[in-house]
PDB file of C-alpha atoms in Angstrom:
ATOM      1  CA  MET A 230     -71.545  53.123   9.625  1.00  0.00           C
ATOM      2  CA  LEU A 231     -69.118  51.706   7.411  1.00  0.00           C
ATOM      3  CA  THR A 232     -68.375  48.354   7.736  1.00  0.00           C
ATOM      4  CA  GLN A 233     -64.955  47.146   6.417  1.00  0.00           C
ATOM      5  CA  LYS A 234     -64.489  44.036   4.551  1.00  0.00           C
ATOM      6  CA  ARG A 235     -61.881  41.576   5.511  1.00  0.00           C
ATOM      7  CA  PRO A 236     -59.513  40.762   2.873  1.00  0.00           C
ATOM      8  CA  THR A 237     -60.214  37.331   1.448  1.00  0.00           C
ATOM      9  CA  LEU A 238     -57.235  34.795   1.228  1.00  0.00           C
ATOM     10  CA  LEU A 239     -56.814  32.662  -1.734  1.00  0.00           C
ATOM     11  CA  VAL A 240     -54.979  30.183   0.347  1.00  0.00           C
ATOM     12  CA  PRO A 241     -56.558  28.820   3.383  1.00  0.00           C
ATOM     13  CA  PRO A 242     -54.692  29.542   6.574  1.00  0.00           C
ATOM     14  CA  SER A 243     -53.796  25.943   7.216  1.00  0.00           C
ATOM     15  CA  SER A 244     -51.718  25.448   4.288  1.00  0.00           C
ATOM     16  CA  VAL A 245     -49.666  28.760   4.738  1.00  0.00           C
ATOM     17  CA  ILE A 246     -46.012  27.662   5.041  1.00  0.00           C
ATOM     18  CA  SER A 247     -44.388  29.140   8.212  1.00  0.00           C
ATOM     19  CA  PRO A 248     -40.714  30.085   8.271  1.00  0.00           C
ATOM     20  CA  LEU A 249     -40.123  27.318  10.645  1.00  0.00           C
ATOM     21  CA  SER A 250     -41.303  24.714   8.322  1.00  0.00           C
ATOM     22  CA  THR A 251     -39.404  25.956   5.477  1.00  0.00           C
ATOM     23  CA  THR A 252     -35.991  25.763   7.435  1.00  0.00           C
ATOM     24  CA  ARG A 253     -37.066  22.008   8.209  1.00  0.00           C
ATOM     25  CA  TRP A 254     -37.339  21.356   4.591  1.00  0.00           C
ATOM     26  CA  MET A 255     -33.990  22.993   3.908  1.00  0.00           C
ATOM     27  CA  GLN A 256     -32.339  20.905   6.482  1.00  0.00           C
ATOM     28  CA  LEU A 257     -33.774  17.757   5.054  1.00  0.00           C
ATOM     29  CA  LEU A 258     -32.924  18.652   1.486  1.00  0.00           C
ATOM     30  CA  VAL A 259     -29.408  19.330   2.647  1.00  0.00           C
ATOM     31  CA  LYS A 260     -29.316  16.085   4.406  1.00  0.00           C
ATOM     32  CA  ILE A 261     -30.377  14.214   1.402  1.00  0.00           C
ATOM     33  CA  LEU A 262     -27.801  15.967  -0.964  1.00  0.00           C
ATOM     34  CA  LEU A 263     -25.022  15.192   1.745  1.00  0.00           C
ATOM     35  CA  VAL A 264     -26.293  11.525   1.640  1.00  0.00           C
ATOM     36  CA  ALA A 265     -26.226  11.441  -2.256  1.00  0.00           C
ATOM     37  CA  LEU A 266     -22.930  13.130  -2.397  1.00  0.00           C
ATOM     38  CA  ILE A 267     -21.167  10.662   0.016  1.00  0.00           C
ATOM     39  CA  LEU A 268     -22.852   7.644  -1.767  1.00  0.00           C
ATOM     40  CA  PHE A 269     -21.457   9.266  -4.900  1.00  0.00           C
ATOM     41  CA  LEU A 270     -17.879   9.659  -3.880  1.00  0.00           C
ATOM     42  CA  LEU A 271     -17.312   6.731  -1.532  1.00  0.00           C
ATOM     43  CA  PRO A 272     -16.556   4.156  -4.393  1.00  0.00           C
ATOM     44  CA  ARG A 273     -13.766   6.393  -5.565  1.00  0.00           C
ATOM     45  CA  LEU A 274     -12.334   6.911  -1.946  1.00  0.00           C
ATOM     46  CA  VAL A 275     -12.647   3.278  -1.290  1.00  0.00           C
ATOM     47  CA  THR A 276     -10.935   1.758  -4.448  1.00  0.00           C
ATOM     48  CA  ALA A 277      -7.576  -0.142  -3.859  1.00  0.00           C
ATOM     49  CA  LYS A 278      -4.618   0.935  -5.769  1.00  0.00           C
ATOM     50  CA  PRO A 279      -2.970  -1.917  -7.819  1.00  0.00           C
ATOM     51  CA  LYS A 280       0.010  -3.489  -5.989  1.00  0.00           C
ATOM     52  CA  ASN A 281       3.323  -3.119  -7.403  1.00  0.00           C
ATOM     53  CA  ARG A 282       3.992  -6.791  -8.349  1.00  0.00           C
ATOM     54  CA  LYS A 283       7.851  -6.063  -8.863  1.00  0.00           C
ATOM     55  CA  ASN A 284       8.200  -5.203  -5.329  1.00  0.00           C
ATOM     56  CA  ARG A 285       6.047  -8.092  -4.210  1.00  0.00           C
ATOM     57  CA  SER A 286       8.233 -10.519  -6.010  1.00  0.00           C
ATOM     58  CA  ILE A 287      11.305  -9.031  -4.575  1.00  0.00           C
ATOM     59  CA  GLU A 288       9.945  -9.155  -1.118  1.00  0.00           C
ATOM     60  CA  LEU A 289       8.711 -12.931  -1.670  1.00  0.00           C
ATOM     61  CA  ILE A 290      12.204 -14.025  -2.762  1.00  0.00           C
ATOM     62  CA  TYR A 291      13.754 -11.984   0.331  1.00  0.00           C
ATOM     63  CA  ASN A 292      11.391 -13.719   2.405  1.00  0.00           C
ATOM     64  CA  SER A 293      11.947 -16.987   1.221  1.00  0.00           C
ATOM     65  CA  LYS A 294      15.850 -16.657   1.456  1.00  0.00           C
ATOM     66  CA  VAL A 295      15.471 -15.805   5.192  1.00  0.00           C
ATOM     67  CA  LEU A 296      13.149 -18.499   5.968  1.00  0.00           C
ATOM     68  CA  ASN A 297      15.401 -20.909   4.020  1.00  0.00           C
ATOM     69  CA  CYS A 298      18.460 -19.795   6.215  1.00  0.00           C
ATOM     70  CA  GLU A 299      16.164 -19.973   9.382  1.00  0.00           C
ATOM     71  CA  ALA A 300      15.237 -23.511   8.735  1.00  0.00           C
ATOM     72  CA  LYS A 301      18.148 -25.009   7.437  1.00  0.00           C
ATOM     73  CA  SER A 302      21.490 -23.232   7.860  1.00  0.00           C
ATOM     74  CA  CYS A 303      20.765 -21.658  11.264  1.00  0.00           C
ATOM     75  CA  GLY A 304      17.722 -23.890  12.252  1.00  0.00           C
ATOM     76  CA  ASP A 305      19.411 -25.519  15.405  1.00  0.00           C
ATOM     77  CA  LEU A 306      19.508 -21.776  16.990  1.00  0.00           C
ATOM     78  CA  ILE A 307      16.927 -19.944  18.596  1.00  0.00           C
ATOM     79  CA  LEU A 308      15.514 -17.407  16.307  1.00  0.00           C
ATOM     80  CA  GLU A 309      16.405 -14.324  18.586  1.00  0.00           C
ATOM     81  CA  VAL A 310      19.982 -15.643  18.825  1.00  0.00           C
ATOM     82  CA  SER A 311      20.247 -16.780  15.224  1.00  0.00           C
ATOM     83  CA  MET A 312      19.998 -13.277  13.310  1.00  0.00           C
ATOM     84  CA  ASN A 313      23.631 -12.958  12.935  1.00  0.00           C
ATOM     85  CA  CYS A 314      23.660 -16.487  11.445  1.00  0.00           C
ATOM     86  CA  VAL A 315      20.708 -15.728   9.168  1.00  0.00           C
ATOM     87  CA  THR A 316      21.996 -12.472   7.836  1.00  0.00           C
ATOM     88  CA  HIS A 317      25.398 -14.019   7.210  1.00  0.00           C
ATOM     89  CA  CYS A 318      23.506 -16.803   5.453  1.00  0.00           C
ATOM     90  CA  VAL A 319      21.314 -14.752   3.328  1.00  0.00           C
ATOM     91  CA  SER A 320      23.969 -12.476   1.945  1.00  0.00           C
ATOM     92  CA  PRO A 321      27.470 -12.224   3.216  1.00  0.00           C
ATOM     93  CA  SER A 322      28.351  -9.057   1.376  1.00  0.00           C
ATOM     94  CA  CYS A 323      25.093  -7.411   2.798  1.00  0.00           C
ATOM     95  CA  HIS A 324      25.943  -8.836   6.385  1.00  0.00           C
ATOM     96  CA  ALA A 325      29.458  -6.911   6.127  1.00  0.00           C
ATOM     97  CA  GLU A 326      27.853  -3.646   4.517  1.00  0.00           C
ATOM     98  CA  ALA A 327      25.169  -3.466   7.316  1.00  0.00           C
ATOM     99  CA  LYS A 328      28.494  -3.686   9.591  1.00  0.00           C
ATOM    100  CA  LEU A 329      26.921  -6.971  11.252  1.00  0.00           C
ATOM    101  CA  ASP A 330      30.500  -8.557  11.180  1.00  0.00           C
ATOM    102  CA  ILE A 331      32.219  -5.858  12.812  1.00  0.00           C
ATOM    103  CA  ASN A 332      29.771  -5.086  15.465  1.00  0.00           C
ATOM    104  CA  PRO A 333      27.590  -8.391  15.505  1.00  0.00           C
ATOM    105  CA  LEU A 334      24.288  -8.163  17.397  1.00  0.00           C
ATOM    106  CA  GLU A 335      24.273  -9.528  21.060  1.00  0.00           C
ATOM    107  CA  GLU A 336      21.881 -12.213  21.860  1.00  0.00           C
ATOM    108  CA  GLY A 337      18.371 -11.148  21.603  1.00  0.00           C
ATOM    109  CA  GLU A 338      19.284  -7.485  20.417  1.00  0.00           C
ATOM    110  CA  VAL A 339      17.411  -5.923  17.671  1.00  0.00           C
ATOM    111  CA  ASP A 340      18.784  -2.904  15.728  1.00  0.00           C
ATOM    112  CA  GLU A 341      16.171  -1.484  13.268  1.00  0.00           C
ATOM    113  CA  GLU A 342      18.506   0.769  11.431  1.00  0.00           C
ATOM    114  CA  ARG A 343      20.862  -2.143  10.492  1.00  0.00           C
ATOM    115  CA  ALA A 344      18.001  -4.516   9.805  1.00  0.00           C
ATOM    116  CA  ILE A 345      16.545  -1.996   7.385  1.00  0.00           C
ATOM    117  CA  SER A 346      20.022  -1.560   5.855  1.00  0.00           C
ATOM    118  CA  PHE A 347      20.436  -5.125   5.497  1.00  0.00           C
ATOM    119  CA  ALA A 348      17.018  -5.834   3.960  1.00  0.00           C
ATOM    120  CA  GLN A 349      17.442  -2.814   1.419  1.00  0.00           C
ATOM    121  CA  CYS A 350      21.042  -4.222   0.628  1.00  0.00           C
ATOM    122  CA  VAL A 351      19.638  -7.820  -0.182  1.00  0.00           C
ATOM    123  CA  LYS A 352      16.726  -6.485  -2.033  1.00  0.00           C
ATOM    124  CA  SER A 353      18.861  -4.546  -4.301  1.00  0.00           C
ATOM    125  CA  GLU A 354      20.926  -7.693  -4.854  1.00  0.00           C
ATOM    126  CA  ILE A 355      17.928  -9.789  -5.776  1.00  0.00           C
ATOM    127  CA  MET A 356      17.050  -6.585  -8.296  1.00  0.00           C
ATOM    128  CA  ARG A 357      20.551  -6.982  -9.612  1.00  0.00           C
ATOM    129  CA  GLU A 358      20.300 -10.591 -10.229  1.00  0.00           C
ATOM    130  CA  LYS A 359      16.976 -10.517 -11.848  1.00  0.00           C
ATOM    131  CA  ALA A 360      18.354  -7.745 -14.235  1.00  0.00           C
ATOM    132  CA  ARG A 361      21.406 -10.017 -15.306  1.00  0.00           C
ATOM    133  CA  SER A 362      19.182 -13.023 -15.781  1.00  0.00           C
ATOM    134  CA  ARG A 363      16.984 -11.063 -18.087  1.00  0.00           C
ATOM    135  CA  ALA A 364      19.932  -9.690 -19.796  1.00  0.00           C
ATOM    136  CA  VAL A 365      21.190 -13.279 -20.567  1.00  0.00           C
ATOM    137  CA  THR A 366      17.788 -14.475 -21.511  1.00  0.00           C
ATOM    138  CA  LYS A 367      17.697 -11.689 -23.778  1.00  0.00           C
ATOM    139  CA  SER A 368      20.974 -12.298 -25.461  1.00  0.00           C
ATOM    140  CA  ASN A 369      20.313 -15.895 -25.744  1.00  0.00           C
ATOM    141  CA  ASN A 370      17.086 -15.292 -27.627  1.00  0.00           C
ATOM    142  CA  ASN A 371      18.998 -12.921 -30.049  1.00  0.00           C
ATOM    143  CA  ASP A 372      21.445 -15.607 -30.559  1.00  0.00           C
ATOM    144  CA  LYS A 373      18.680 -18.201 -31.545  1.00  0.00           C
ATOM    145  CA  GLU A 374      17.472 -16.001 -34.299  1.00  0.00           C
ATOM    146  CA  ILE A 375      17.314 -17.638 -37.745  1.00  0.00           C
ATOM    147  CA  THR A 376      20.157 -16.741 -39.724  1.00  0.00           C
ATOM    148  CA  PRO A 377      20.003 -16.813 -43.688  1.00  0.00           C
ATOM    149  CA  ILE A 378      21.786 -19.655 -45.397  1.00  0.00           C
ATOM    150  CA  HIS A 379      24.154 -18.488 -47.963  1.00  0.00           C
TER     151      HIS A 379
END
């Protein structure tokens, strides 16, 4: 009788990689790559944008005007009641433009649309005042230039 020889394996059976373990390795590799990608991109996603200092300074001036009027001119009134007084104190022209003089707010009433309109008007006034003061400063600096003596 002929006996058949079994084929010999070059790799022992315990070290043969099964398809199940291959998918686990692939999952692990994908997870590691995702974590690396997140760690690489996270600083770019989190960085803060530089704030616009121009708008911040205008906002600070606006807030200081409002606080000044609330404390001094309209300080004897309750805050909710004093909004007409405060808006008139901050800027009479913007108070009129926001129609707060024609149709004044009732006690405790808050009209967001007119409040936004008033704030925008006052901030644009502040910007115009700053532009005027820069122009005056610039013209004064030009006048101070040294002129040649004849």
